[in-house]
Coordinates of N, CA and C in Angstrom, one line a residue:
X1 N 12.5 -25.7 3.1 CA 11.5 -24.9 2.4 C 10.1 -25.4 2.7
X2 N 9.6 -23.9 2.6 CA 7.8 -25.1 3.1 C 7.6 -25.2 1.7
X3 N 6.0 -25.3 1.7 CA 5.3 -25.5 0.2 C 5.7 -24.5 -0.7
X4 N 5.4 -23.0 0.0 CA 5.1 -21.7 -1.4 C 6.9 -21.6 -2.0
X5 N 7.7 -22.5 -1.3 CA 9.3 -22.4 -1.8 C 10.0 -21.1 -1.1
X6 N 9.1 -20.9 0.0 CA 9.6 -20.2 0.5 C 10.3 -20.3 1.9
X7 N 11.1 -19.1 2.6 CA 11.9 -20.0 4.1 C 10.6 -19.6 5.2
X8 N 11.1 -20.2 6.2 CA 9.9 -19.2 7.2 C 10.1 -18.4 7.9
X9 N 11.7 -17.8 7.4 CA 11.9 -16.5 8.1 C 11.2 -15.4 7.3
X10 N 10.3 -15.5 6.8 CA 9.9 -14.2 6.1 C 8.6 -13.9 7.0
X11 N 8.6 -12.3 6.9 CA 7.8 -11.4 7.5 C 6.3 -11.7 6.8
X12 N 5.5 -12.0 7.2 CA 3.8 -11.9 7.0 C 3.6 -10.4 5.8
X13 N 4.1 -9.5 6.1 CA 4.1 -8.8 4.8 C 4.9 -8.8 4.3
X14 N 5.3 -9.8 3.9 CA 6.2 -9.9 2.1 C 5.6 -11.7 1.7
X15 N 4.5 -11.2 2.1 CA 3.8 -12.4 1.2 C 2.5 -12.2 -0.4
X16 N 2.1 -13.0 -0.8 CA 0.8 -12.8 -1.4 C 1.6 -11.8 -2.8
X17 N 0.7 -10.2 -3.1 CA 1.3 -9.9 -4.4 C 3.0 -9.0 -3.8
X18 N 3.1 -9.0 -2.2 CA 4.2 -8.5 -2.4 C 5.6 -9.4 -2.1
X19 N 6.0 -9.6 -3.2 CA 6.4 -10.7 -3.0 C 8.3 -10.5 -3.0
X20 N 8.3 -9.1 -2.8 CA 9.6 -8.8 -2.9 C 10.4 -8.3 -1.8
X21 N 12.1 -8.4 -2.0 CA 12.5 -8.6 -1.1 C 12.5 -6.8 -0.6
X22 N 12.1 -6.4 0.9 CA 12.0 -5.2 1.5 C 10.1 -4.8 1.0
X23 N 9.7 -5.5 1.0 CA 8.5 -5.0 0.7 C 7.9 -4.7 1.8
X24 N 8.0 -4.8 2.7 CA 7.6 -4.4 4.5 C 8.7 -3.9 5.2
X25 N 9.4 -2.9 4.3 CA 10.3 -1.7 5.1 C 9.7 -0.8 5.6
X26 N 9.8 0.1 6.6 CA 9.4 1.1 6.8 C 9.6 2.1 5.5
X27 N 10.2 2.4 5.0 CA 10.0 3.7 3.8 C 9.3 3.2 3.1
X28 N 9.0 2.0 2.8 CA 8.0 1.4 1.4 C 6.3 1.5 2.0
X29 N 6.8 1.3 3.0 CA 5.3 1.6 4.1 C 4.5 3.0 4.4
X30 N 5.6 4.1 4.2 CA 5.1 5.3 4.3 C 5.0 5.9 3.0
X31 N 5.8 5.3 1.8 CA 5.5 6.3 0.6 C 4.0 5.6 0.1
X32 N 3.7 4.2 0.2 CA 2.6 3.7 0.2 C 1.1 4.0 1.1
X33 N 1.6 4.4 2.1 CA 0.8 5.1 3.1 C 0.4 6.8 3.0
X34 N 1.4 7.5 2.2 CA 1.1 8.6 1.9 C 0.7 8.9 0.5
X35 N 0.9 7.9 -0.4 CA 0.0 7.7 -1.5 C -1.6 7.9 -1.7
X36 N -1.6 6.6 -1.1 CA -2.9 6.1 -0.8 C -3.8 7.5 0.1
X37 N -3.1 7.9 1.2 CA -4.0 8.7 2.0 C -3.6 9.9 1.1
X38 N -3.2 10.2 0.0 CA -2.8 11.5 -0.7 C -3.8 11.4 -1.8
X39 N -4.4 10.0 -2.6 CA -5.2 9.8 -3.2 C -6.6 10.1 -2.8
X40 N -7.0 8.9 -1.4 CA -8.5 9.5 -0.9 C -8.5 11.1 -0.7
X41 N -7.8 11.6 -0.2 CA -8.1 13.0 0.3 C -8.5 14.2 -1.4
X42 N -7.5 13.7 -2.5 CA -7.9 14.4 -3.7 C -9.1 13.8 -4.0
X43 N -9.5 12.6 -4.0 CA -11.3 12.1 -4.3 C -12.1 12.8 -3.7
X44 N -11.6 13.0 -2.3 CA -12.5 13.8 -1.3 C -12.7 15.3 -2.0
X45 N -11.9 15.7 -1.9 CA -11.4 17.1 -2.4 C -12.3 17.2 -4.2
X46 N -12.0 16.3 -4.5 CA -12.7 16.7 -6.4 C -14.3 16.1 -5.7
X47 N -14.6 15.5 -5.4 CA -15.8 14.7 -5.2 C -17.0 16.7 -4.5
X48 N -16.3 16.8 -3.4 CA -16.9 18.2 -3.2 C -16.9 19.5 -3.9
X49 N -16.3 19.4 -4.6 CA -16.3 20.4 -5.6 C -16.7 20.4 -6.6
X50 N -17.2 18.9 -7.2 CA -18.2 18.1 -8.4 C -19.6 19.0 -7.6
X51 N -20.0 18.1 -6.8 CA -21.4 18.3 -5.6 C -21.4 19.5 -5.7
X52 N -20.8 20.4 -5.3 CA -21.2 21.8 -5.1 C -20.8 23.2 -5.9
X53 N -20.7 22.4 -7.4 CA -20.3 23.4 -8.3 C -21.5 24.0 -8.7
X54 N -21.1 25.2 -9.3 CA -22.4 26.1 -9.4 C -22.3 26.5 -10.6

């Protein structure tokens, strides 16, 4: 084990706050990726319609 008690076969993302096991699968990657870009686009989306309400 190194220091963090962890082995070193672990993947660079499943470190830090993700610290669980499958946290750098592909499907955790795309529902997280389609979140995120599902969130900016609604900010985008309310932000212009704030701006240009009449």
């Amino acid at each position: 084990m190194n220091a963090g008690g962890f082995t070193s076969s672990m993947s660079d993302l499943n470190r830090g706050i993700m610290k669980f096991d499958g946290a750098d699968s592909p499907k955790v990657v795309i529902v997280s990726t389609v979140l995120l870009l599902g969130a900016i686009a609604a900010l985008i989306f309310w932000a212009l319609r704030v701006a240009y309400a009449v």
